[in-house]
């Protein structure tokens, strides 16, 4: 089936219990419901993960066992590591676009609350644009000091000290159209990787004729922020805490955030994409 919308949460570490994460995210991870979501709504959800540095180690075997049970993983030919997120991003898009014919390919961190129907309705509005890059666009400082979080070893490429990055989507959630995913797939071996994954992705598009869509509903705060917006009829696409780059204490709080900020299951099944 063509003309699909895809949403693919990404585990941040090999040790995450993905079946539990799926439940927290209100992602349909049970076989029959997931199949219904794919067939009726054209939405594919997979947990994207590579391999540990130790081939066939304990973590890899645990993931293989869980994948056999739930069937909700997309395994990449990639060695996991925090400093390897830019490489993982390239591999993910290159793999996904060759596996599935979709309108959009999406990356979501696993500690972010997502309203899937609202996300789909947002993407549909941009379906006619061939090259579109959707997210919460930001332009933070280029950090040259060693030892700090988000340090950029190639800071000198961005000009004088104190300069900011070009506009790019924050890494918690972003979507790109099929043409852009195809571009990454074709050119993956020559696309430069910066230290930070979101900067890398933005750099691959900066010289292309791409529509950058800045939609702040993709980066709402957790309650009370997303709760107030939901009550006002402006349901958020995604919610998280900036201080934690995701929902702080997500294992404890995900259900609470969903209860206060979720669109409700009926919204998904009644939505038309």
GROMACS .gro file of N, CA and C in nm, residues 151-231:
model
  243
  151UNK      N    1   2.900   1.910   2.307
  151UNK     CA    2   3.023   1.968   2.251
  151UNK      C    3   3.034   1.937   2.103
  152UNK      N    4   3.073   2.038   2.025
  152UNK     CA    5   3.089   2.021   1.880
  152UNK      C    6   3.238   2.031   1.844
  153UNK      N    7   3.305   1.917   1.822
  153UNK     CA    8   3.448   1.920   1.789
  153UNK      C    9   3.480   2.002   1.664
  154UNK      N   10   3.386   2.012   1.572
  154UNK     CA   11   3.409   2.088   1.449
  154UNK      C   12   3.347   2.227   1.457
  155UNK      N   13   3.353   2.286   1.575
  155UNK     CA   14   3.293   2.417   1.598
  155UNK      C   15   3.347   2.523   1.504
  156UNK      N   16   3.473   2.510   1.462
  156UNK     CA   17   3.537   2.611   1.378
  156UNK      C   18   3.469   2.625   1.242
  157UNK      N   19   3.397   2.522   1.200
  157UNK     CA   20   3.328   2.529   1.071
  157UNK      C   21   3.209   2.624   1.074
  158UNK      N   22   3.165   2.660   1.194
  158UNK     CA   23   3.045   2.743   1.206
  158UNK      C   24   3.078   2.890   1.231
  159UNK      N   25   3.202   2.929   1.207
  159UNK     CA   26   3.238   3.070   1.218
  159UNK      C   27   3.303   3.103   1.350
  160UNK      N   28   3.287   3.228   1.391
  160UNK     CA   29   3.354   3.278   1.511
  160UNK      C   30   3.292   3.222   1.638
  161UNK      N   31   3.368   3.228   1.746
  161UNK     CA   32   3.319   3.183   1.876
  161UNK      C   33   3.190   3.256   1.913
  162UNK      N   34   3.096   3.183   1.966
  162UNK     CA   35   2.968   3.242   2.004
  162UNK      C   36   2.862   3.233   1.897
  163UNK      N   37   2.898   3.184   1.780
  163UNK     CA   38   2.799   3.169   1.673
  163UNK      C   39   2.696   3.061   1.707
  164UNK      N   40   2.585   3.066   1.634
  164UNK     CA   41   2.480   2.966   1.652
  164UNK      C   42   2.472   2.876   1.530
  165UNK      N   43   2.412   2.758   1.551
  165UNK     CA   44   2.387   2.668   1.440
  165UNK      C   45   2.281   2.726   1.347
  166UNK      N   46   2.279   2.678   1.224
  166UNK     CA   47   2.168   2.705   1.133
  166UNK      C   48   2.041   2.643   1.191
  167UNK      N   49   1.926   2.688   1.142
  167UNK     CA   50   1.800   2.634   1.191
  167UNK      C   51   1.789   2.485   1.158
  168UNK      N   52   1.748   2.407   1.258
  168UNK     CA   53   1.727   2.264   1.238
  168UNK      C   54   1.625   2.215   1.340
  169UNK      N   55   1.564   2.102   1.312
  169UNK     CA   56   1.460   2.048   1.400
  169UNK      C   57   1.522   1.985   1.523
  170UNK      N   58   1.461   2.010   1.638
  170UNK     CA   59   1.507   1.946   1.760
  170UNK      C   60   1.492   1.795   1.748
  171UNK      N   61   1.583   1.722   1.813
  171UNK     CA   62   1.593   1.578   1.788
  171UNK      C   63   1.486   1.490   1.850
  172UNK      N   64   1.400   1.546   1.937
  172UNK     CA   65   1.301   1.459   2.001
  172UNK      C   66   1.200   1.401   1.901
  173UNK      N   67   1.161   1.480   1.802
  173UNK     CA   68   1.068   1.433   1.699
  173UNK      C   69   1.084   1.519   1.575
  174UNK      N   70   1.097   1.455   1.462
  174UNK     CA   71   1.095   1.527   1.334
  174UNK      C   72   1.048   1.433   1.225
  175UNK      N   73   1.002   1.491   1.116
  175UNK     CA   74   0.952   1.413   1.003
  175UNK      C   75   1.012   1.467   0.874
  176UNK      N   76   1.041   1.377   0.782
  176UNK     CA   77   1.088   1.418   0.650
  176UNK      C   78   1.009   1.344   0.544
  177UNK      N   79   0.995   1.406   0.429
  177UNK     CA   80   0.920   1.346   0.319
  177UNK      C   81   1.003   1.238   0.249
  178UNK      N   82   0.934   1.162   0.165
  178UNK     CA   83   1.000   1.050   0.097
  178UNK      C   84   1.120   1.095   0.014
  179UNK      N   85   1.107   1.207  -0.057
  179UNK     CA   86   1.217   1.254  -0.141
  179UNK      C   87   1.344   1.278  -0.058
  180UNK      N   88   1.328   1.332   0.062
  180UNK     CA   89   1.444   1.360   0.146
  180UNK      C   90   1.503   1.231   0.203
  181UNK      N   91   1.417   1.137   0.240
  181UNK     CA   92   1.468   1.008   0.287
  181UNK      C   93   1.543   0.936   0.176
  182UNK      N   94   1.492   0.948   0.054
  182UNK     CA   95   1.559   0.887  -0.061
  182UNK      C   96   1.694   0.953  -0.085
  183UNK      N   97   1.698   1.086  -0.071
  183UNK     CA   98   1.823   1.160  -0.086
  183UNK      C   99   1.929   1.110   0.012
  184UNK      N  100   1.887   1.089   0.138
  184UNK     CA  101   1.980   1.038   0.238
  184UNK      C  102   2.029   0.899   0.200
  185UNK      N  103   1.936   0.815   0.155
  185UNK     CA  104   1.973   0.679   0.117
  185UNK      C  105   2.076   0.676   0.005
  186UNK      N  106   2.054   0.758  -0.096
  186UNK     CA  107   2.144   0.760  -0.212
  186UNK      C  108   2.281   0.817  -0.177
  187UNK      N  109   2.282   0.918  -0.089
  187UNK     CA  110   2.406   0.991  -0.061
  187UNK      C  111   2.465   0.962   0.076
  188UNK      N  112   2.419   0.858   0.142
  188UNK     CA  113   2.459   0.836   0.281
  188UNK      C  114   2.610   0.826   0.302
  189UNK      N  115   2.682   0.778   0.203
  189UNK     CA  116   2.826   0.759   0.221
  189UNK      C  117   2.906   0.889   0.212
  190UNK      N  118   2.844   0.997   0.165
  190UNK     CA  119   2.916   1.124   0.155
  190UNK      C  120   2.853   1.233   0.241
  191UNK      N  121   2.749   1.202   0.316
  191UNK     CA  122   2.688   1.300   0.405
  191UNK      C  123   2.768   1.308   0.534
  192UNK      N  124   2.810   1.429   0.568
  192UNK     CA  125   2.898   1.448   0.684
  192UNK      C  126   2.820   1.432   0.814
  193UNK      N  127   2.886   1.374   0.914
  193UNK     CA  128   2.826   1.355   1.045
  193UNK      C  129   2.890   1.451   1.145
  194UNK      N  130   2.808   1.540   1.202
  194UNK     CA  131   2.854   1.623   1.313
  194UNK      C  132   2.829   1.548   1.443
  195UNK      N  133   2.873   1.606   1.553
  195UNK     CA  134   2.863   1.536   1.682
  195UNK      C  135   2.718   1.512   1.721
  196UNK      N  136   2.631   1.606   1.687
  196UNK     CA  137   2.492   1.597   1.729
  196UNK      C  138   2.402   1.558   1.612
  197UNK      N  139   2.319   1.460   1.637
  197UNK     CA  140   2.234   1.401   1.533
  197UNK      C  141   2.140   1.502   1.468
  198UNK      N  142   2.077   1.589   1.549
  198UNK     CA  143   1.982   1.684   1.491
  198UNK      C  144   2.054   1.787   1.403
  199UNK      N  145   2.174   1.826   1.442
  199UNK     CA  146   2.254   1.918   1.360
  199UNK      C  147   2.294   1.850   1.229
  200UNK      N  148   2.333   1.724   1.237
  200UNK     CA  149   2.372   1.650   1.117
  200UNK      C  150   2.258   1.647   1.017
  201UNK      N  151   2.139   1.610   1.064
  201UNK     CA  152   2.024   1.602   0.973
  201UNK      C  153   1.997   1.737   0.908
  202UNK      N  154   1.997   1.843   0.988
  202UNK     CA  155   1.974   1.976   0.933
  202UNK      C  156   2.079   2.016   0.831
  203UNK      N  157   2.203   1.974   0.854
  203UNK     CA  158   2.311   2.010   0.761
  203UNK      C  159   2.294   1.943   0.625
  204UNK      N  160   2.234   1.824   0.624
  204UNK     CA  161   2.216   1.753   0.497
  204UNK      C  162   2.115   1.823   0.407
  205UNK      N  163   2.029   1.905   0.466
  205UNK     CA  164   1.923   1.971   0.388
  205UNK      C  165   1.951   2.119   0.363
  206UNK      N  166   2.052   2.175   0.428
  206UNK     CA  167   2.069   2.321   0.428
  206UNK      C  168   2.092   2.377   0.288
  207UNK      N  169   2.153   2.301   0.200
  207UNK     CA  170   2.179   2.352   0.065
  207UNK      C  171   2.080   2.304  -0.039
  208UNK      N  172   1.972   2.238   0.007
  208UNK     CA  173   1.871   2.184  -0.084
  208UNK      C  174   1.748   2.273  -0.086
  209UNK      N  175   1.667   2.256  -0.187
  209UNK     CA  176   1.540   2.329  -0.198
  209UNK      C  177   1.436   2.255  -0.114
  210UNK      N  178   1.437   2.283   0.016
  210UNK     CA  179   1.355   2.211   0.113
  210UNK      C  180   1.265   2.309   0.188
  211UNK      N  181   1.140   2.270   0.209
  211UNK     CA  182   1.050   2.348   0.293
  211UNK      C  183   1.075   2.311   0.439
  212UNK      N  184   1.123   2.407   0.517
  212UNK     CA  185   1.141   2.386   0.661
  212UNK      C  186   1.013   2.430   0.731
  213UNK      N  187   0.946   2.338   0.797
  213UNK     CA  188   0.821   2.368   0.866
  213UNK      C  189   0.846   2.370   1.016
  214UNK      N  190   0.830   2.486   1.076
  214UNK     CA  191   0.847   2.501   1.220
  214UNK      C  192   0.710   2.492   1.286
  215UNK      N  193   0.682   2.381   1.353
  215UNK     CA  194   0.552   2.359   1.417
  215UNK      C  195   0.576   2.334   1.566
  216UNK      N  196   0.544   2.433   1.648
  216UNK     CA  197   0.573   2.425   1.790
  216UNK      C  198   0.483   2.327   1.865
  217UNK      N  199   0.381   2.273   1.798
  217UNK     CA  200   0.299   2.170   1.862
  217UNK      C  201   0.374   2.037   1.872
  218UNK      N  202   0.490   2.031   1.806
  218UNK     CA  203   0.573   1.911   1.814
  218UNK      C  204   0.668   1.914   1.932
  219UNK      N  205   0.661   2.020   2.012
  219UNK     CA  206   0.752   2.029   2.128
  219UNK      C  207   0.685   2.098   2.245
  220UNK      N  208   0.563   2.057   2.278
  220UNK     CA  209   0.495   2.111   2.395
  220UNK      C  210   0.564   2.061   2.522
  221UNK      N  211   0.543   2.135   2.629
  221UNK     CA  212   0.591   2.088   2.758
  221UNK      C  213   0.492   1.988   2.817
  222UNK      N  214   0.535   1.917   2.919
  222UNK     CA  215   0.445   1.826   2.989
  222UNK      C  216   0.348   1.908   3.074
  223UNK      N  217   0.247   1.843   3.137
  223UNK     CA  218   0.150   1.918   3.217
  223UNK      C  219   0.221   2.011   3.316
  224UNK      N  220   0.171   2.134   3.327
  224UNK     CA  221   0.040   2.180   3.280
  224UNK      C  222   0.035   2.232   3.136
  225UNK      N  223   0.148   2.247   3.069
  225UNK     CA  224   0.149   2.309   2.936
  225UNK      C  225   0.059   2.234   2.837
  226UNK      N  226   0.089   2.106   2.812
  226UNK     CA  227   0.009   2.033   2.713
  226UNK      C  228  -0.134   2.011   2.761
  227UNK      N  229  -0.154   2.006   2.892
  227UNK     CA  230  -0.288   1.989   2.947
  227UNK      C  231  -0.375   2.111   2.917
  228UNK      N  232  -0.321   2.230   2.940
  228UNK     CA  233  -0.396   2.352   2.911
  228UNK      C  234  -0.429   2.361   2.762
  229UNK      N  235  -0.334   2.326   2.678
  229UNK     CA  236  -0.356   2.333   2.533
  229UNK      C  237  -0.461   2.233   2.489
  230UNK      N  238  -0.460   2.114   2.548
  230UNK     CA  239  -0.562   2.014   2.516
  230UNK      C  240  -0.700   2.063   2.556
  231UNK      N  241  -0.711   2.121   2.674
  231UNK     CA  242  -0.839   2.173   2.722
  231UNK      C  243  -0.890   2.287   2.634
   0.00000   0.00000   0.00000
